[in-house]
Short mmCIF file of C-alpha atoms in Angstrom, two decimals:
data_model
loop_
_atom_site.label_atom_id
_atom_site.label_comp_id
_atom_site.label_asym_id
_atom_site.label_seq_id
_atom_site.Cartn_x
_atom_site.Cartn_y
_atom_site.Cartn_z
CA MET G 1 18.70 -48.12 13.23
CA LYS G 2 17.76 -49.84 9.98
CA ILE G 3 19.34 -49.18 6.58
CA ASN G 4 18.33 -51.62 3.84
CA SER G 5 21.30 -53.30 2.11
CA LYS G 6 19.84 -52.27 -1.25
CA TYR G 7 19.96 -48.66 -0.08
CA ILE G 8 23.69 -49.03 0.51
CA ALA G 9 24.18 -50.46 -2.98
CA ALA G 10 22.05 -47.67 -4.46
CA VAL G 11 24.09 -45.00 -2.66
CA ASP G 12 27.32 -46.44 -4.08
CA VAL G 13 25.86 -46.51 -7.60
CA CYS G 14 24.60 -42.94 -7.36
CA LEU G 15 27.96 -41.70 -6.11
CA GLU G 16 29.75 -43.48 -8.95
CA HIS G 17 27.46 -42.07 -11.64
CA ASN G 18 26.78 -38.57 -10.17
CA ILE G 19 23.07 -39.31 -9.76
CA PRO G 20 21.19 -37.06 -7.32
CA PHE G 21 20.06 -39.08 -4.30
CA THR G 22 19.19 -38.88 -0.64
CA LEU G 23 19.31 -41.32 2.27
CA PHE G 24 17.55 -39.87 5.34
CA ALA G 25 15.61 -40.46 8.54
CA LEU G 26 13.41 -38.02 10.45
CA PRO G 27 13.97 -37.44 14.18
CA GLY G 28 12.76 -40.38 16.21
CA GLU G 29 12.71 -42.76 13.24
CA GLU G 30 14.90 -45.86 13.17
CA ARG G 31 14.15 -46.73 9.55
CA PHE G 32 15.83 -44.76 6.75
CA SER G 33 14.35 -43.81 3.38
CA PHE G 34 16.07 -43.58 0.00
CA PHE G 35 15.15 -42.02 -3.30
CA ALA G 36 16.88 -40.63 -6.37
CA SER G 37 16.23 -38.61 -9.53
CA LEU G 38 18.11 -37.79 -12.71
CA PRO G 39 19.43 -34.30 -13.47
CA ASP G 40 17.36 -32.30 -15.97
CA SER G 41 18.55 -31.30 -19.45
CA ASN G 42 20.54 -28.43 -17.92
CA GLY G 43 22.30 -30.73 -15.49
CA GLU G 44 20.28 -29.29 -12.60
CA SER G 45 18.33 -30.98 -9.82
CA HIS G 46 15.44 -28.82 -8.55
CA ALA G 47 13.68 -29.74 -5.31
CA PHE G 48 10.24 -28.33 -5.99
CA ASP G 49 9.63 -28.88 -9.71
CA ASP G 50 6.96 -31.52 -9.11
CA LYS G 51 4.38 -30.51 -6.49
CA GLY G 52 2.86 -33.97 -6.46
CA LYS G 53 6.06 -35.80 -5.50
CA ASP G 54 7.87 -36.21 -2.20
CA THR G 55 11.18 -34.38 -2.30
CA PHE G 56 14.42 -33.76 -0.44
CA PHE G 57 15.82 -30.22 -0.42
CA ILE G 58 19.12 -28.60 0.61
CA ASN G 59 19.91 -24.90 0.49
CA PHE G 60 22.99 -22.71 0.73
CA PHE G 61 23.63 -20.54 3.79
CA ASP G 62 23.33 -17.26 1.93
CA ASN G 63 19.85 -18.24 0.71
CA ASP G 64 20.18 -16.31 -2.55
CA GLU G 65 20.15 -19.06 -5.18
CA PRO G 66 17.59 -18.87 -8.05
CA TYR G 67 16.13 -22.22 -7.01
CA ILE G 68 16.45 -24.79 -4.20
CA ALA G 69 18.52 -27.85 -5.04
CA GLY G 70 17.19 -31.25 -4.12
CA VAL G 71 16.11 -34.73 -5.10
CA VAL G 72 12.57 -35.55 -6.21
CA ASN G 73 11.36 -39.06 -5.39
CA ARG G 74 11.38 -40.57 -8.90
CA PHE G 75 13.49 -43.71 -8.30
CA ASP G 76 13.58 -46.04 -5.33
CA ALA G 77 16.65 -48.21 -4.64
CA ASP G 78 15.48 -51.08 -6.86
CA SER G 79 14.61 -48.89 -9.84
CA ILE G 80 17.83 -46.85 -9.76
CA LEU G 81 19.87 -50.07 -9.66
CA GLU G 82 17.85 -51.37 -12.62
CA TYR G 83 18.42 -48.07 -14.47
CA ILE G 84 22.20 -48.32 -14.09
CA THR G 85 22.14 -51.98 -15.13
CA SER G 86 20.43 -50.85 -18.35
CA HIS G 87 22.66 -47.75 -18.75
CA PRO G 88 26.04 -48.86 -17.33
CA ASN G 89 28.06 -46.16 -19.11
CA THR G 90 25.92 -43.24 -17.98
CA VAL G 91 27.87 -40.78 -15.86
CA PHE G 92 26.31 -37.38 -15.32
CA PRO G 93 28.41 -34.18 -15.14
CA GLN G 94 30.49 -33.72 -12.02
CA PRO G 95 29.54 -30.99 -9.53
CA LEU G 96 31.10 -27.57 -9.89
CA ILE G 97 31.41 -26.94 -6.16
CA GLN G 98 34.97 -27.40 -4.88
CA PRO G 99 36.17 -28.67 -1.49
CA ALA G 100 38.35 -26.49 0.69
CA THR G 101 41.89 -27.77 1.05
CA TYR G 102 42.69 -26.10 4.36
CA SER G 103 41.37 -25.97 7.91
CA THR G 104 40.54 -22.73 9.70
CA HIS G 105 43.67 -21.45 11.41
CA ARG G 106 43.22 -20.53 15.05
CA VAL G 107 44.83 -17.15 14.40
CA SER G 108 42.22 -16.43 11.70
CA TYR G 109 39.42 -17.25 14.13
CA ASP G 110 41.04 -15.09 16.83
CA ASN G 111 41.29 -12.17 14.40
CA ALA G 112 37.63 -12.53 13.42
CA PHE G 113 36.63 -12.65 17.08
CA ALA G 114 38.64 -9.53 17.88
CA SER G 115 37.11 -7.72 14.92
CA VAL G 116 33.47 -8.23 15.95
CA ILE G 117 33.77 -7.65 19.70
CA PRO G 118 33.99 -3.80 19.51
CA ARG G 119 30.68 -3.61 17.63
CA LEU G 120 29.01 -6.01 20.05
CA LYS G 121 30.23 -4.04 23.07
CA HIS G 122 29.05 -0.78 21.54
CA SER G 123 25.72 -1.84 20.03
CA GLY G 124 24.87 -5.22 21.53
CA GLY G 125 23.54 -8.12 19.50
CA LYS G 126 25.26 -11.28 18.35
CA VAL G 127 27.28 -12.73 15.48
CA VAL G 128 27.92 -16.42 14.82
CA LEU G 129 31.50 -17.21 13.83
CA SER G 130 32.25 -20.61 12.35
CA GLN G 131 35.33 -22.68 11.63
CA HIS G 132 35.92 -25.73 9.49
CA GLN G 133 38.36 -28.61 9.36
CA ALA G 134 39.63 -30.35 6.23
CA LEU G 135 40.18 -34.08 6.80
CA ILE G 136 40.92 -37.11 4.64
CA SER G 137 39.71 -40.64 5.37
CA VAL G 138 40.00 -43.91 3.46
CA ARG G 139 36.86 -45.23 5.15
CA PRO G 140 33.94 -45.86 2.75
CA LEU G 141 31.62 -42.87 2.87
CA ILE G 142 28.52 -44.97 3.52
CA GLN G 143 30.21 -46.58 6.53
CA VAL G 144 31.14 -43.17 7.94
CA ALA G 145 27.52 -42.08 7.53
CA ILE G 146 26.13 -45.23 9.17
CA ASP G 147 28.50 -44.94 12.15
CA TYR G 148 27.58 -41.28 12.55
CA PHE G 149 23.85 -41.94 12.31
CA LYS G 150 24.05 -44.71 14.93
CA GLN G 151 24.97 -42.21 17.62
CA THR G 152 21.47 -40.75 18.00
CA ASN G 153 17.99 -41.01 16.50
CA SER G 154 16.83 -37.64 17.87
CA THR G 155 18.11 -35.71 14.84
CA PHE G 156 17.44 -35.39 11.11
CA ARG G 157 20.11 -37.64 9.59
CA TYR G 158 20.94 -37.54 5.90
CA LEU G 159 23.45 -38.31 3.17
CA CYS G 160 22.86 -36.68 -0.20
CA PHE G 161 24.27 -35.63 -3.53
CA THR G 162 23.08 -32.97 -5.96
CA PRO G 163 25.04 -31.41 -8.85
CA GLU G 164 24.64 -27.98 -7.26
CA THR G 165 25.82 -28.84 -3.75
CA GLY G 166 28.02 -31.91 -4.13
CA ILE G 167 27.94 -34.55 -1.38
CA TRP G 168 26.77 -33.67 2.15
CA VAL G 169 26.35 -35.72 5.31
CA GLY G 170 24.78 -34.44 8.51
CA SER G 171 22.87 -35.12 11.72
CA THR G 172 21.13 -31.93 12.81
CA PRO G 173 19.12 -31.38 15.98
CA GLU G 174 17.64 -28.00 15.05
CA LEU G 175 14.14 -27.87 13.58
CA LEU G 176 13.67 -24.86 11.31
CA MET G 177 10.07 -25.57 10.36
CA GLN G 178 7.54 -28.38 10.36
CA SER G 179 4.34 -27.64 8.50
CA THR G 180 0.98 -29.32 8.14
CA GLU G 181 -0.36 -30.63 4.85
CA ALA G 182 -3.34 -28.28 5.23
CA GLY G 183 -0.98 -25.31 5.49
CA ASP G 184 -2.71 -23.95 8.61
CA GLY G 185 0.28 -23.81 10.91
CA ILE G 186 3.92 -24.58 11.61
CA VAL G 187 6.20 -25.61 14.46
CA THR G 188 9.73 -24.28 14.82
CA MET G 189 12.25 -23.77 17.60
CA SER G 190 14.79 -21.29 18.86
CA LEU G 191 17.99 -23.17 19.67
CA ALA G 192 21.11 -21.50 21.02
CA GLY G 193 23.51 -21.63 23.93
CA THR G 194 25.82 -24.59 24.38
CA LYS G 195 27.44 -26.52 27.21
CA ALA G 196 28.54 -30.06 28.01
CA VAL G 197 25.75 -32.54 28.54
CA ASP G 198 27.02 -33.36 32.06
CA ASP G 199 27.26 -29.69 33.11
CA ASP G 200 24.49 -29.17 35.68
CA THR G 201 25.41 -25.61 36.63
CA PRO G 202 22.88 -22.83 35.86
CA TRP G 203 23.04 -21.35 32.38
CA ASP G 204 25.11 -18.18 32.39
CA GLU G 205 23.99 -14.77 31.16
CA LYS G 206 25.99 -15.06 27.94
CA ASN G 207 24.11 -18.18 26.80
CA LEU G 208 20.75 -16.86 28.00
CA GLU G 209 21.24 -13.60 26.12
CA GLU G 210 22.34 -15.39 22.95
CA HIS G 211 19.29 -17.64 23.06
CA HIS G 212 16.87 -14.81 23.83
CA LEU G 213 17.92 -12.93 20.68
CA VAL G 214 17.09 -15.99 18.54
CA THR G 215 13.67 -16.40 20.15
CA LEU G 216 12.79 -12.73 19.64
CA PHE G 217 13.77 -12.83 15.96
CA ILE G 218 11.72 -15.94 15.16
CA GLU G 219 8.70 -14.68 17.09
CA LYS G 220 8.75 -11.31 15.30
CA SER G 221 9.32 -12.87 11.87
CA LEU G 222 6.28 -15.12 12.25
CA LYS G 223 4.08 -12.32 13.57
CA ASP G 224 5.11 -10.17 10.60
CA MET G 225 3.58 -12.93 8.42
CA SER G 226 0.26 -12.39 10.26
CA LEU G 227 0.54 -15.65 12.20
CA GLU G 228 -0.53 -16.21 15.79
CA VAL G 229 2.55 -17.22 17.75
CA GLU G 230 2.92 -19.20 20.98
CA VAL G 231 6.32 -19.73 22.64
CA ASP G 232 6.64 -22.75 24.94
CA PRO G 233 8.65 -22.54 28.20
CA LEU G 234 12.41 -22.70 28.05
CA SER G 235 13.85 -26.24 27.94
CA GLU G 236 17.05 -28.08 27.02
CA LEU G 237 17.78 -30.14 23.90
CA THR G 238 20.60 -32.68 24.01
CA PHE G 239 22.78 -33.73 21.08
CA CYS G 240 25.25 -36.48 22.04
CA ASN G 241 27.95 -34.75 24.11
CA ILE G 242 26.39 -31.25 24.31
CA LYS G 243 23.10 -29.56 25.13
CA HIS G 244 21.38 -26.34 24.08
CA LEU G 245 18.69 -23.98 25.31
CA CYS G 246 15.46 -24.46 23.38
CA ASN G 247 12.01 -22.90 23.01
CA VAL G 248 9.45 -24.72 20.87
CA ILE G 249 7.45 -22.13 18.93
CA THR G 250 4.05 -22.74 17.32
CA ALA G 251 2.46 -20.45 14.72
CA THR G 252 -1.07 -20.81 13.37
CA GLY G 253 -2.71 -19.30 10.30
CA GLN G 254 -2.45 -19.77 6.56
CA VAL G 255 1.20 -20.13 5.68
CA ASP G 256 3.32 -20.56 2.58
CA ALA G 257 5.92 -23.07 3.76
CA GLN G 258 8.59 -22.01 1.28
CA GLN G 259 8.08 -18.35 2.21
CA VAL G 260 8.55 -19.20 5.89
CA LEU G 261 11.78 -21.05 5.10
CA SER G 262 13.06 -18.08 3.13
CA GLU G 263 12.13 -15.59 5.87
CA LEU G 264 13.57 -17.57 8.78
CA SER G 265 16.82 -18.74 7.17
CA PRO G 266 19.40 -17.97 8.30
CA THR G 267 18.18 -17.47 11.87
CA PRO G 268 20.24 -15.58 14.47
CA ALA G 269 21.19 -19.01 15.86
CA VAL G 270 23.54 -19.46 12.89
CA ALA G 271 24.00 -15.88 11.63
CA GLY G 272 23.48 -13.33 14.39
CA PHE G 273 21.43 -10.28 15.30
CA PRO G 274 20.76 -7.82 13.77
CA ARG G 275 20.85 -10.34 10.96
CA GLU G 276 22.04 -8.11 8.11
CA VAL G 277 24.87 -6.68 10.22
CA ALA G 278 25.92 -10.16 11.30
CA LEU G 279 25.84 -11.47 7.72
CA THR G 280 28.13 -8.64 6.62
CA GLU G 281 30.57 -9.49 9.41
CA ILE G 282 30.52 -13.18 8.53
CA ASP G 283 31.26 -12.36 4.89
CA THR G 284 34.04 -9.99 5.91
CA PHE G 285 35.83 -11.91 8.65
CA GLU G 286 35.36 -15.64 8.05
CA THR G 287 38.12 -17.10 5.90
CA HIS G 288 36.08 -19.96 4.41
CA CYS G 289 32.88 -20.41 2.46
CA ARG G 290 30.02 -21.93 4.46
CA ARG G 291 28.38 -23.49 1.39
CA CYS G 292 25.35 -25.40 2.74
CA TYR G 293 26.47 -25.30 6.36
CA ALA G 294 23.84 -23.43 8.43
CA GLY G 295 21.50 -23.29 5.44
CA TYR G 296 18.47 -25.54 5.59
CA VAL G 297 17.92 -29.16 4.67
CA GLY G 298 14.90 -31.42 4.85
CA VAL G 299 12.08 -33.24 3.11
CA ARG G 300 8.52 -32.67 1.96
CA ILE G 301 6.63 -35.90 2.56
CA GLY G 302 2.92 -36.23 1.87
CA GLY G 303 2.67 -32.46 1.54
CA GLU G 304 4.22 -31.79 4.95
CA TYR G 305 7.54 -29.97 5.24
CA HIS G 306 10.20 -31.12 7.70
CA ALA G 307 13.02 -28.57 7.45
CA PHE G 308 16.12 -28.33 9.65
CA VAL G 309 19.08 -26.01 10.04
CA ASN G 310 22.04 -27.80 8.45
CA LEU G 311 24.32 -28.34 11.45
CA ARG G 312 26.81 -31.04 12.54
CA CYS G 313 27.52 -31.62 8.87
CA ALA G 314 30.29 -32.00 6.31
CA PHE G 315 30.81 -31.37 2.62
CA VAL G 316 32.52 -34.40 1.07
CA ALA G 317 34.56 -34.93 -2.10
CA PRO G 318 35.99 -38.19 -3.54
CA ILE G 319 39.77 -38.44 -4.02
CA ASN G 320 42.45 -41.05 -4.60
CA TYR G 321 45.03 -41.32 -1.83
CA GLY G 322 48.42 -42.92 -2.48
CA GLU G 323 50.75 -43.65 -5.36
CA GLY G 324 50.36 -45.91 -8.37
CA LEU G 325 48.98 -49.36 -7.64
CA GLU G 326 48.95 -48.53 -3.92
CA SER G 327 46.44 -45.71 -4.46
CA LEU G 328 43.24 -46.03 -2.41
CA PRO G 329 39.83 -44.45 -2.88
CA ALA G 330 39.29 -41.89 -0.14
CA TYR G 331 37.23 -38.82 0.72
CA LEU G 332 38.10 -35.27 1.65
CA TYR G 333 35.77 -33.87 4.32
CA ASN G 334 35.09 -30.24 5.19
CA LEU G 335 33.54 -30.30 8.69
CA TYR G 336 31.75 -27.13 9.82
CA SER G 337 30.77 -25.79 13.25
CA GLY G 338 30.35 -22.46 14.99
CA GLY G 339 29.05 -20.55 17.98
CA GLY G 340 27.31 -17.33 18.88
CA ILE G 341 29.49 -14.39 19.93
CA VAL G 342 28.13 -11.65 22.21
CA ALA G 343 29.94 -8.84 24.01
CA SER G 344 30.74 -11.04 27.02
CA SER G 345 32.09 -14.01 25.01
CA ASN G 346 35.51 -15.54 25.65
CA CYS G 347 37.51 -16.46 22.54
CA ASP G 348 38.99 -19.68 23.93
CA ASP G 349 35.59 -20.86 25.12
CA GLU G 350 33.99 -20.16 21.76
CA TRP G 351 36.72 -21.96 19.81
CA ASN G 352 36.51 -25.00 22.07
CA GLU G 353 32.72 -25.03 21.82
CA ALA G 354 32.89 -25.07 18.02
CA ILE G 355 35.38 -27.93 18.05
CA SER G 356 33.24 -29.96 20.46
CA LYS G 357 30.24 -29.74 18.14
CA ILE G 358 31.93 -31.82 15.43
CA ALA G 359 33.65 -34.30 17.74
CA ARG G 360 31.19 -37.11 17.01
CA LEU G 361 31.33 -36.63 13.23
CA LYS G 362 35.11 -36.47 13.35
CA ALA G 363 35.16 -39.72 15.35
CA ALA G 364 33.07 -41.48 12.69
CA ILE G 365 35.39 -40.26 9.95
CA SER G 366 38.50 -41.31 11.88
CA ALA G 367 37.36 -44.71 13.12
CA GLU G 368 40.02 -46.34 10.94
CA GLY G 369 42.39 -43.42 10.73
CA TYR G 370 42.30 -40.01 9.12
CA ASP G 371 44.76 -37.24 8.42
CA GLU G 372 44.45 -33.49 8.54
CA LEU G 373 45.05 -32.29 5.02
CA SER G 374 47.95 -30.06 6.05
CA ASN G 375 49.85 -33.17 7.18
CA ILE G 376 49.41 -35.14 3.96
CA ASN G 377 52.04 -35.51 1.27
CA PRO G 378 50.50 -33.63 -1.67
CA LYS G 379 51.92 -36.20 -4.09
CA LEU G 380 49.56 -38.76 -2.57
CA VAL G 381 46.39 -36.73 -3.11
CA LYS G 382 44.64 -36.90 -6.47
CA PHE G 383 41.08 -35.77 -7.12
CA THR G 384 38.97 -38.26 -9.04
CA ASN G 385 36.96 -37.50 -12.15
CA ARG G 386 33.96 -37.14 -9.85
CA CYS G 387 35.44 -34.06 -8.22
CA PRO G 388 36.47 -30.71 -9.77
CA LYS G 389 40.20 -30.43 -10.36
CA ILE G 390 41.75 -27.88 -8.02
CA ASP G 391 45.26 -26.85 -7.05
CA LEU G 392 46.44 -28.01 -3.64
CA PRO G 393 48.08 -25.25 -1.58
CA PHE G 394 51.40 -26.98 -0.87
#
């Protein structure tokens, strides 16, 4: 894995001055890319304002924003460092999005699980329930990201900031859509079902059913756009300590890449099926806001879209940790994960599966020690001027 030292300096500068940026690598690539752009006159950072430029994009789970946030490739690392040297006092407005100051309580998850099971037993289908953990670490954010990215090169790895979304870091294995520059076809995948990477037992009916629902939804959605669809044989996709069921799906015909993204997201792999019913249950029973978790994230490079479901990720906010002269710069992380619930699901299994999915990210955050927010003395936690001021629930 190769991250240029100037990229690291540029990331630090962008974080300090609230400049939209992205550091990313596509699956299979060892070398990372960096670019940045300035917010517009409204303090916004639109992904697709300039059709002629490469761009990074990141979307919210509910997929109902008036535009897609992102970072257009207007500055490389050298030029953004030169810009700040010439404008040292420039600090753009802080993001409005606020971090959560609590982790999902197990009892809340259990209640959500119990609330959706009757519908699933009566009508069938699936709903994806998620949880999140709030953690604090004094490790430099860029070092957390580098340690996390080192664990695999089979995923889309990124660190980004936009005014609309705040800071996000992730390493996602799930392709949502890859398009061609000519716009004559796309590749996607259905990805669902989870078990330990060293589990060689046959996949059970619960996981097979959950995965099948995702495949059917994607296949139908693409056919409804008048595309010819081909579904490859069932396979497995590994991500560090876990593996999933996977079908690669190819669709040919004239496509509007942004329309496909809008139609497919969120897929049943992260929402459920029927999708509208599952979305209502998520909104009703989950006790946290997903923000960009399970939305989509990716890049358009040379006219080709590489979009991924935003999994194995965290929303990050800068804080100061400690008292007086002993205060240290630190970061508050909201780590998100979830799993598909069907009528035959077991609550303990689903909770443990969700926790296992963020184990590697949590390890990177905690390499030099972390604390769960509920265990921290509130007098030691102060949000910086780069993070919205919120009241801690202590």
